[in-house]
Amino acid sequence: GAGVSQSPRYKVAKRGQDVALRCDPISGHVSLFWYQQALGQGPEFLTYFQNEAQLDKSGLPSDRFFAERPEGSVSTLKIQRTQQEDSAVYLCASSLVVVGGAYNEQFFGPGTRLTVL
Amino acid sequence: GDSVTQMEGPVTLSEEAFLTINCTYTATGYPSLFWYVQYPGEGLQLLLKATKADDKGSNKGFEATYRKETTSFHLEKGSVQVSDSAVYFCALRFTGNQFYFGTGTSLTVIP
């Protein structure tokens, strides 16, 4: 596809349910990022992959959050035992590659809006 | 730690008015600075960037200058259009790949 896609676009979960959010990055993009955007706030970094390697997961708010990218392309963000405070838009972004600190633009998907009741 | 503070909205302007959205940052070092825009129903898009002090980023009539002395990166446009209605995010990238975003400023331009 032409851009980053995410599914589902909207997800409603009951408290305590597990959810899985999918991200399809731009073909050929090595780097993939997940962000959490609470209502009225800017995106906050969750985790970063380079190919299938998760190089930074310092932003994951708890051990209920888990991300994977087993084949270095599609990524899934899983949230176990969802809580109301997990309600947010989850954004995925991809970029070509970061080499020696050189910047490559991050292209964002439309996000998945998660509502936990 | 590193952070970004941007002007709260919402901002409502008439078409052809002058726009300024303030952004200041706190960082230990010399980050790269960005403005992203989010149009209704769409993902974040890079609007412009500046990677070092005194650099000016520009795109689609928008400009922002990296001011180290005031730690600012204010977004300006001389004449806004209805199509500029969106949410604007200031962001910095210091080391690695992590971005720090401001809270966003909603802009509505009325004809």
PDB file of C-alpha atoms in Angstrom:
ATOM      1  CA  GLY A   1       0.000   0.000   0.000  1.00  0.00           C
ATOM      2  CA  ALA A   2       0.889   3.617  -0.262  1.00  0.00           C
ATOM      3  CA  GLY A   3       1.066   4.317   3.444  1.00  0.00           C
ATOM      4  CA  VAL A   4       1.061   2.834   6.913  1.00  0.00           C
ATOM      5  CA  SER A   5      -2.161   1.027   7.685  1.00  0.00           C
ATOM      6  CA  GLN A   6      -3.561   0.016  11.043  1.00  0.00           C
ATOM      7  CA  SER A   7      -6.394  -2.245  12.058  1.00  0.00           C
ATOM      8  CA  PRO A   8      -8.862  -2.156  13.526  1.00  0.00           C
ATOM      9  CA  ARG A   9      -9.506   1.566  13.334  1.00  0.00           C
ATOM     10  CA  TYR A  10     -11.766   1.372  16.385  1.00  0.00           C
ATOM     11  CA  LYS A  11     -11.822  -1.160  19.196  1.00  0.00           C
ATOM     12  CA  VAL A  12     -14.084  -1.325  22.209  1.00  0.00           C
ATOM     13  CA  ALA A  13     -13.056  -3.718  24.958  1.00  0.00           C
ATOM     14  CA  LYS A  14     -14.434  -4.590  28.342  1.00  0.00           C
ATOM     15  CA  ARG A  15     -12.059  -4.108  31.222  1.00  0.00           C
ATOM     16  CA  GLY A  16      -9.953  -7.206  31.646  1.00  0.00           C
ATOM     17  CA  GLN A  17     -10.074  -8.295  28.010  1.00  0.00           C
ATOM     18  CA  ASP A  18      -6.987  -8.753  25.902  1.00  0.00           C
ATOM     19  CA  VAL A  19      -6.645  -6.783  22.650  1.00  0.00           C
ATOM     20  CA  ALA A  20      -4.328  -6.972  19.649  1.00  0.00           C
ATOM     21  CA  LEU A  21      -3.654  -4.015  17.385  1.00  0.00           C
ATOM     22  CA  ARG A  22      -2.064  -4.477  13.991  1.00  0.00           C
ATOM     23  CA  CYS A  23       0.281  -2.252  12.018  1.00  0.00           C
ATOM     24  CA  ASP A  24       1.301  -2.719   8.372  1.00  0.00           C
ATOM     25  CA  PRO A  25       4.264  -0.435   7.670  1.00  0.00           C
ATOM     26  CA  ILE A  26       5.287   0.926   4.318  1.00  0.00           C
ATOM     27  CA  SER A  27       6.951  -1.790   2.293  1.00  0.00           C
ATOM     28  CA  GLY A  28      10.703  -1.726   2.738  1.00  0.00           C
ATOM     29  CA  HIS A  29      10.669   0.384   5.886  1.00  0.00           C
ATOM     30  CA  VAL A  30      13.059  -1.115   8.370  1.00  0.00           C
ATOM     31  CA  SER A  31      12.087   0.896  11.431  1.00  0.00           C
ATOM     32  CA  LEU A  32       8.711   0.727  13.142  1.00  0.00           C
ATOM     33  CA  PHE A  33       7.427   2.711  16.102  1.00  0.00           C
ATOM     34  CA  TRP A  34       4.393   2.555  18.367  1.00  0.00           C
ATOM     35  CA  TYR A  35       2.977   5.597  20.159  1.00  0.00           C
ATOM     36  CA  GLN A  36       0.096   6.100  22.577  1.00  0.00           C
ATOM     37  CA  GLN A  37      -1.962   9.273  22.269  1.00  0.00           C
ATOM     38  CA  ALA A  38      -4.346  10.015  25.104  1.00  0.00           C
ATOM     39  CA  LEU A  39      -7.248  12.391  24.531  1.00  0.00           C
ATOM     40  CA  GLY A  40      -6.022  15.970  24.241  1.00  0.00           C
ATOM     41  CA  GLN A  41      -2.381  14.961  24.435  1.00  0.00           C
ATOM     42  CA  GLY A  42       0.454  14.479  22.011  1.00  0.00           C
ATOM     43  CA  PRO A  43       1.706  11.027  21.042  1.00  0.00           C
ATOM     44  CA  GLU A  44       3.969   9.340  23.576  1.00  0.00           C
ATOM     45  CA  PHE A  45       6.606   6.834  22.531  1.00  0.00           C
ATOM     46  CA  LEU A  46       6.005   3.214  23.449  1.00  0.00           C
ATOM     47  CA  THR A  47       8.491   1.063  21.572  1.00  0.00           C
ATOM     48  CA  TYR A  48      10.731   0.801  18.513  1.00  0.00           C
ATOM     49  CA  PHE A  49      11.753  -2.018  16.181  1.00  0.00           C
ATOM     50  CA  GLN A  50      14.494  -2.269  13.649  1.00  0.00           C
ATOM     51  CA  ASN A  51      13.539  -5.194  11.448  1.00  0.00           C
ATOM     52  CA  GLU A  52      12.388  -7.885  13.866  1.00  0.00           C
ATOM     53  CA  ALA A  53      14.530  -6.652  16.754  1.00  0.00           C
ATOM     54  CA  GLN A  54      12.848  -4.614  19.463  1.00  0.00           C
ATOM     55  CA  LEU A  55      15.586  -2.119  20.249  1.00  0.00           C
ATOM     56  CA  ASP A  56      13.740   0.118  22.672  1.00  0.00           C
ATOM     57  CA  LYS A  57      10.707  -0.663  24.796  1.00  0.00           C
ATOM     58  CA  SER A  58      11.290   1.935  27.446  1.00  0.00           C
ATOM     59  CA  GLY A  59       7.930   3.619  26.832  1.00  0.00           C
ATOM     60  CA  LEU A  60       5.724   0.590  27.454  1.00  0.00           C
ATOM     61  CA  PRO A  61       3.691   1.592  30.530  1.00  0.00           C
ATOM     62  CA  SER A  62       3.450  -1.837  32.128  1.00  0.00           C
ATOM     63  CA  ASP A  63       4.142  -5.500  31.572  1.00  0.00           C
ATOM     64  CA  ARG A  64       0.586  -5.825  30.245  1.00  0.00           C
ATOM     65  CA  PHE A  65       1.831  -4.218  27.032  1.00  0.00           C
ATOM     66  CA  PHE A  66       3.704  -6.376  24.577  1.00  0.00           C
ATOM     67  CA  ALA A  67       4.778  -5.726  20.990  1.00  0.00           C
ATOM     68  CA  GLU A  68       6.197  -8.002  18.366  1.00  0.00           C
ATOM     69  CA  ARG A  69       7.358  -7.917  14.768  1.00  0.00           C
ATOM     70  CA  PRO A  70       8.376 -11.505  14.091  1.00  0.00           C
ATOM     71  CA  GLU A  71       9.208 -11.212  10.388  1.00  0.00           C
ATOM     72  CA  GLY A  72      10.377  -7.644  10.344  1.00  0.00           C
ATOM     73  CA  SER A  73       7.283  -6.322   8.620  1.00  0.00           C
ATOM     74  CA  VAL A  74       3.826  -6.401  10.241  1.00  0.00           C
ATOM     75  CA  SER A  75       3.764  -5.565  13.933  1.00  0.00           C
ATOM     76  CA  THR A  76       1.240  -6.305  16.634  1.00  0.00           C
ATOM     77  CA  LEU A  77       0.767  -4.418  19.870  1.00  0.00           C
ATOM     78  CA  LYS A  78      -0.950  -6.553  22.466  1.00  0.00           C
ATOM     79  CA  ILE A  79      -2.485  -5.289  25.658  1.00  0.00           C
ATOM     80  CA  GLN A  80      -3.453  -7.850  28.262  1.00  0.00           C
ATOM     81  CA  ARG A  81      -6.122  -7.377  30.915  1.00  0.00           C
ATOM     82  CA  THR A  82      -7.061  -3.946  29.595  1.00  0.00           C
ATOM     83  CA  GLN A  83      -7.779  -1.156  32.045  1.00  0.00           C
ATOM     84  CA  GLN A  84      -9.735   2.046  31.540  1.00  0.00           C
ATOM     85  CA  GLU A  85      -6.539   4.083  31.562  1.00  0.00           C
ATOM     86  CA  ASP A  86      -5.459   2.187  28.439  1.00  0.00           C
ATOM     87  CA  SER A  87      -8.114   4.055  26.446  1.00  0.00           C
ATOM     88  CA  ALA A  88      -6.241   6.061  23.837  1.00  0.00           C
ATOM     89  CA  VAL A  89      -5.335   6.200  20.166  1.00  0.00           C
ATOM     90  CA  TYR A  90      -2.448   3.904  19.340  1.00  0.00           C
ATOM     91  CA  LEU A  91      -0.310   5.169  16.491  1.00  0.00           C
ATOM     92  CA  CYS A  92       2.143   3.240  14.401  1.00  0.00           C
ATOM     93  CA  ALA A  93       4.874   4.866  12.319  1.00  0.00           C
ATOM     94  CA  SER A  94       7.562   3.521  10.031  1.00  0.00           C
ATOM     95  CA  SER A  95      10.719   4.891   8.481  1.00  0.00           C
ATOM     96  CA  LEU A  96      13.426   3.671   6.151  1.00  0.00           C
ATOM     97  CA  VAL A  97      16.303   3.276   8.529  1.00  0.00           C
ATOM     98  CA  VAL A  98      18.336   5.276  10.972  1.00  0.00           C
ATOM     99  CA  VAL A  99      22.036   4.998  10.284  1.00  0.00           C
ATOM    100  CA  GLY A 100      24.508   6.705  12.585  1.00  0.00           C
ATOM    101  CA  GLY A 101      21.818   9.002  13.895  1.00  0.00           C
ATOM    102  CA  ALA A 102      20.773  10.270  10.467  1.00  0.00           C
ATOM    103  CA  TYR A 103      17.147  11.180  10.441  1.00  0.00           C
ATOM    104  CA  ASN A 104      14.599   9.448   8.288  1.00  0.00           C
ATOM    105  CA  GLU A 105      11.066  10.783   8.272  1.00  0.00           C
ATOM    106  CA  GLN A 106       8.538   8.774  10.221  1.00  0.00           C
ATOM    107  CA  PHE A 107       5.315   8.074   8.328  1.00  0.00           C
ATOM    108  CA  PHE A 108       2.312   7.638  10.584  1.00  0.00           C
ATOM    109  CA  GLY A 109      -0.733   5.443  10.248  1.00  0.00           C
ATOM    110  CA  PRO A 110      -4.253   6.693  11.053  1.00  0.00           C
ATOM    111  CA  GLY A 111      -4.229   5.019  14.452  1.00  0.00           C
ATOM    112  CA  THR A 112      -6.453   2.629  16.351  1.00  0.00           C
ATOM    113  CA  ARG A 113      -8.831   4.197  18.845  1.00  0.00           C
ATOM    114  CA  LEU A 114      -9.154   1.885  21.834  1.00  0.00           C
ATOM    115  CA  THR A 115     -11.958   2.408  24.311  1.00  0.00           C
ATOM    116  CA  VAL A 116     -11.989   0.298  27.457  1.00  0.00           C
ATOM    117  CA  LEU A 117     -15.308   0.203  29.267  1.00  0.00           C
TER     118      LEU A 117
ATOM    119  CA  GLY B   1      14.077  15.432  30.820  1.00  0.00           C
ATOM    120  CA  ASP B   2      13.416  16.417  27.239  1.00  0.00           C
ATOM    121  CA  SER B   3      10.009  17.988  26.651  1.00  0.00           C
ATOM    122  CA  VAL B   4       8.001  20.244  24.390  1.00  0.00           C
ATOM    123  CA  THR B   5       5.499  22.904  25.412  1.00  0.00           C
ATOM    124  CA  GLN B   6       3.213  24.344  22.821  1.00  0.00           C
ATOM    125  CA  MET B   7       0.504  26.928  22.789  1.00  0.00           C
ATOM    126  CA  GLU B   8      -2.863  25.656  23.855  1.00  0.00           C
ATOM    127  CA  GLY B   9      -5.801  25.918  21.542  1.00  0.00           C
ATOM    128  CA  PRO B  10      -8.164  25.872  20.038  1.00  0.00           C
ATOM    129  CA  VAL B  11      -7.274  28.662  17.665  1.00  0.00           C
ATOM    130  CA  THR B  12      -9.876  30.106  15.324  1.00  0.00           C
ATOM    131  CA  LEU B  13      -8.858  32.471  12.534  1.00  0.00           C
ATOM    132  CA  SER B  14     -10.459  34.027   9.525  1.00  0.00           C
ATOM    133  CA  GLU B  15      -9.140  33.114   6.118  1.00  0.00           C
ATOM    134  CA  GLU B  16      -6.011  35.120   5.134  1.00  0.00           C
ATOM    135  CA  ALA B  17      -5.183  35.935   8.758  1.00  0.00           C
ATOM    136  CA  PHE B  18      -1.657  35.578  10.138  1.00  0.00           C
ATOM    137  CA  LEU B  19      -0.945  32.465  12.181  1.00  0.00           C
ATOM    138  CA  THR B  20       1.525  31.923  15.011  1.00  0.00           C
ATOM    139  CA  ILE B  21       1.598  28.783  17.128  1.00  0.00           C
ATOM    140  CA  ASN B  22       4.204  28.971  19.877  1.00  0.00           C
ATOM    141  CA  CYS B  23       6.462  26.074  20.757  1.00  0.00           C
ATOM    142  CA  THR B  24       9.292  25.946  23.296  1.00  0.00           C
ATOM    143  CA  TYR B  25      11.412  23.016  24.293  1.00  0.00           C
ATOM    144  CA  THR B  26      13.589  21.708  27.081  1.00  0.00           C
ATOM    145  CA  ALA B  27      16.474  19.488  26.112  1.00  0.00           C
ATOM    146  CA  THR B  28      19.965  18.683  27.304  1.00  0.00           C
ATOM    147  CA  GLY B  29      21.801  19.179  24.069  1.00  0.00           C
ATOM    148  CA  TYR B  30      20.829  20.063  20.537  1.00  0.00           C
ATOM    149  CA  PRO B  31      17.736  18.278  19.305  1.00  0.00           C
ATOM    150  CA  SER B  32      16.181  18.305  15.872  1.00  0.00           C
ATOM    151  CA  LEU B  33      12.825  20.078  15.843  1.00  0.00           C
ATOM    152  CA  PHE B  34       9.673  19.298  13.888  1.00  0.00           C
ATOM    153  CA  TRP B  35       6.154  20.386  13.196  1.00  0.00           C
ATOM    154  CA  TYR B  36       3.642  17.666  12.358  1.00  0.00           C
ATOM    155  CA  VAL B  37       0.084  18.242  11.146  1.00  0.00           C
ATOM    156  CA  GLN B  38      -2.946  16.001  11.536  1.00  0.00           C
ATOM    157  CA  TYR B  39      -5.848  16.653   9.215  1.00  0.00           C
ATOM    158  CA  PRO B  40      -9.268  15.323  10.229  1.00  0.00           C
ATOM    159  CA  GLY B  41      -9.424  11.550   9.877  1.00  0.00           C
ATOM    160  CA  GLU B  42      -5.810  11.240   8.771  1.00  0.00           C
ATOM    161  CA  GLY B  43      -2.487  10.276  10.318  1.00  0.00           C
ATOM    162  CA  LEU B  44       0.231  12.648  11.420  1.00  0.00           C
ATOM    163  CA  GLN B  45       2.225  14.149   8.556  1.00  0.00           C
ATOM    164  CA  LEU B  46       5.554  15.899   8.713  1.00  0.00           C
ATOM    165  CA  LEU B  47       5.070  19.577   7.918  1.00  0.00           C
ATOM    166  CA  LEU B  48       8.595  20.909   8.353  1.00  0.00           C
ATOM    167  CA  LYS B  49      11.771  20.381  10.311  1.00  0.00           C
ATOM    168  CA  ALA B  50      15.036  22.017  11.365  1.00  0.00           C
ATOM    169  CA  THR B  51      18.075  20.123  12.513  1.00  0.00           C
ATOM    170  CA  LYS B  52      20.324  22.828  13.956  1.00  0.00           C
ATOM    171  CA  ALA B  53      20.240  26.298  15.456  1.00  0.00           C
ATOM    172  CA  ASP B  54      19.174  29.134  13.125  1.00  0.00           C
ATOM    173  CA  ASP B  55      17.849  26.686  10.541  1.00  0.00           C
ATOM    174  CA  LYS B  56      14.505  27.646   9.041  1.00  0.00           C
ATOM    175  CA  GLY B  57      12.109  24.921   8.016  1.00  0.00           C
ATOM    176  CA  SER B  58       9.427  25.765   5.486  1.00  0.00           C
ATOM    177  CA  ASN B  59       6.654  24.012   3.608  1.00  0.00           C
ATOM    178  CA  LYS B  60       3.249  24.941   2.140  1.00  0.00           C
ATOM    179  CA  GLY B  61       3.700  28.556   3.250  1.00  0.00           C
ATOM    180  CA  PHE B  62       4.468  27.580   6.843  1.00  0.00           C
ATOM    181  CA  GLU B  63       7.794  28.519   8.428  1.00  0.00           C
ATOM    182  CA  ALA B  64       9.565  27.915  11.709  1.00  0.00           C
ATOM    183  CA  THR B  65      13.056  28.960  12.835  1.00  0.00           C
ATOM    184  CA  TYR B  66      15.132  26.998  15.326  1.00  0.00           C
ATOM    185  CA  ARG B  67      16.064  29.557  18.013  1.00  0.00           C
ATOM    186  CA  LYS B  68      18.572  28.138  20.452  1.00  0.00           C
ATOM    187  CA  GLU B  69      18.779  31.306  22.550  1.00  0.00           C
ATOM    188  CA  THR B  70      15.067  31.199  23.318  1.00  0.00           C
ATOM    189  CA  THR B  71      14.682  27.396  22.936  1.00  0.00           C
ATOM    190  CA  SER B  72      11.776  28.006  20.584  1.00  0.00           C
ATOM    191  CA  PHE B  73      10.431  26.787  17.259  1.00  0.00           C
ATOM    192  CA  HIS B  74       7.326  28.862  16.623  1.00  0.00           C
ATOM    193  CA  LEU B  75       5.168  28.009  13.601  1.00  0.00           C
ATOM    194  CA  GLU B  76       4.035  30.874  11.364  1.00  0.00           C
ATOM    195  CA  LYS B  77       2.032  31.371   8.202  1.00  0.00           C
ATOM    196  CA  GLY B  78       1.292  34.702   6.641  1.00  0.00           C
ATOM    197  CA  SER B  79      -2.137  33.914   5.196  1.00  0.00           C
ATOM    198  CA  VAL B  80      -4.076  30.868   6.345  1.00  0.00           C
ATOM    199  CA  GLN B  81      -6.627  29.021   4.265  1.00  0.00           C
ATOM    200  CA  VAL B  82      -9.640  26.940   5.215  1.00  0.00           C
ATOM    201  CA  SER B  83      -7.674  23.857   4.137  1.00  0.00           C
ATOM    202  CA  ASP B  84      -5.120  24.554   6.885  1.00  0.00           C
ATOM    203  CA  SER B  85      -7.665  23.560   9.526  1.00  0.00           C
ATOM    204  CA  ALA B  86      -6.006  20.741  11.445  1.00  0.00           C
ATOM    205  CA  VAL B  87      -4.181  19.899  14.654  1.00  0.00           C
ATOM    206  CA  TYR B  88      -0.528  20.942  14.744  1.00  0.00           C
ATOM    207  CA  PHE B  89       2.083  19.191  16.877  1.00  0.00           C
ATOM    208  CA  CYS B  90       5.526  20.458  17.754  1.00  0.00           C
ATOM    209  CA  ALA B  91       8.080  17.711  18.384  1.00  0.00           C
ATOM    210  CA  LEU B  92      11.733  17.198  19.123  1.00  0.00           C
ATOM    211  CA  ARG B  93      14.053  14.327  18.446  1.00  0.00           C
ATOM    212  CA  PHE B  94      17.190  14.253  20.448  1.00  0.00           C
ATOM    213  CA  THR B  95      19.105  11.014  20.505  1.00  0.00           C
ATOM    214  CA  GLY B  96      18.038   7.768  18.984  1.00  0.00           C
ATOM    215  CA  ASN B  97      14.651   7.544  17.378  1.00  0.00           C
ATOM    216  CA  GLN B  98      12.335   8.719  20.104  1.00  0.00           C
ATOM    217  CA  PHE B  99      10.177  11.740  19.411  1.00  0.00           C
ATOM    218  CA  TYR B 100       8.783  13.990  22.133  1.00  0.00           C
ATOM    219  CA  PHE B 101       5.545  15.644  21.067  1.00  0.00           C
ATOM    220  CA  GLY B 102       3.678  18.640  22.408  1.00  0.00           C
ATOM    221  CA  THR B 103       0.009  18.373  23.271  1.00  0.00           C
ATOM    222  CA  GLY B 104      -1.159  19.720  19.918  1.00  0.00           C
ATOM    223  CA  THR B 105      -2.915  22.935  18.870  1.00  0.00           C
ATOM    224  CA  SER B 106      -6.198  22.748  17.031  1.00  0.00           C
ATOM    225  CA  LEU B 107      -6.609  25.344  14.282  1.00  0.00           C
ATOM    226  CA  THR B 108      -9.906  26.192  12.619  1.00  0.00           C
ATOM    227  CA  VAL B 109      -9.937  28.620   9.716  1.00  0.00           C
ATOM    228  CA  ILE B 110     -13.296  30.117   8.823  1.00  0.00           C
ATOM    229  CA  PRO B 111     -14.104  31.576   5.403  1.00  0.00           C
TER     230      PRO B 111
END
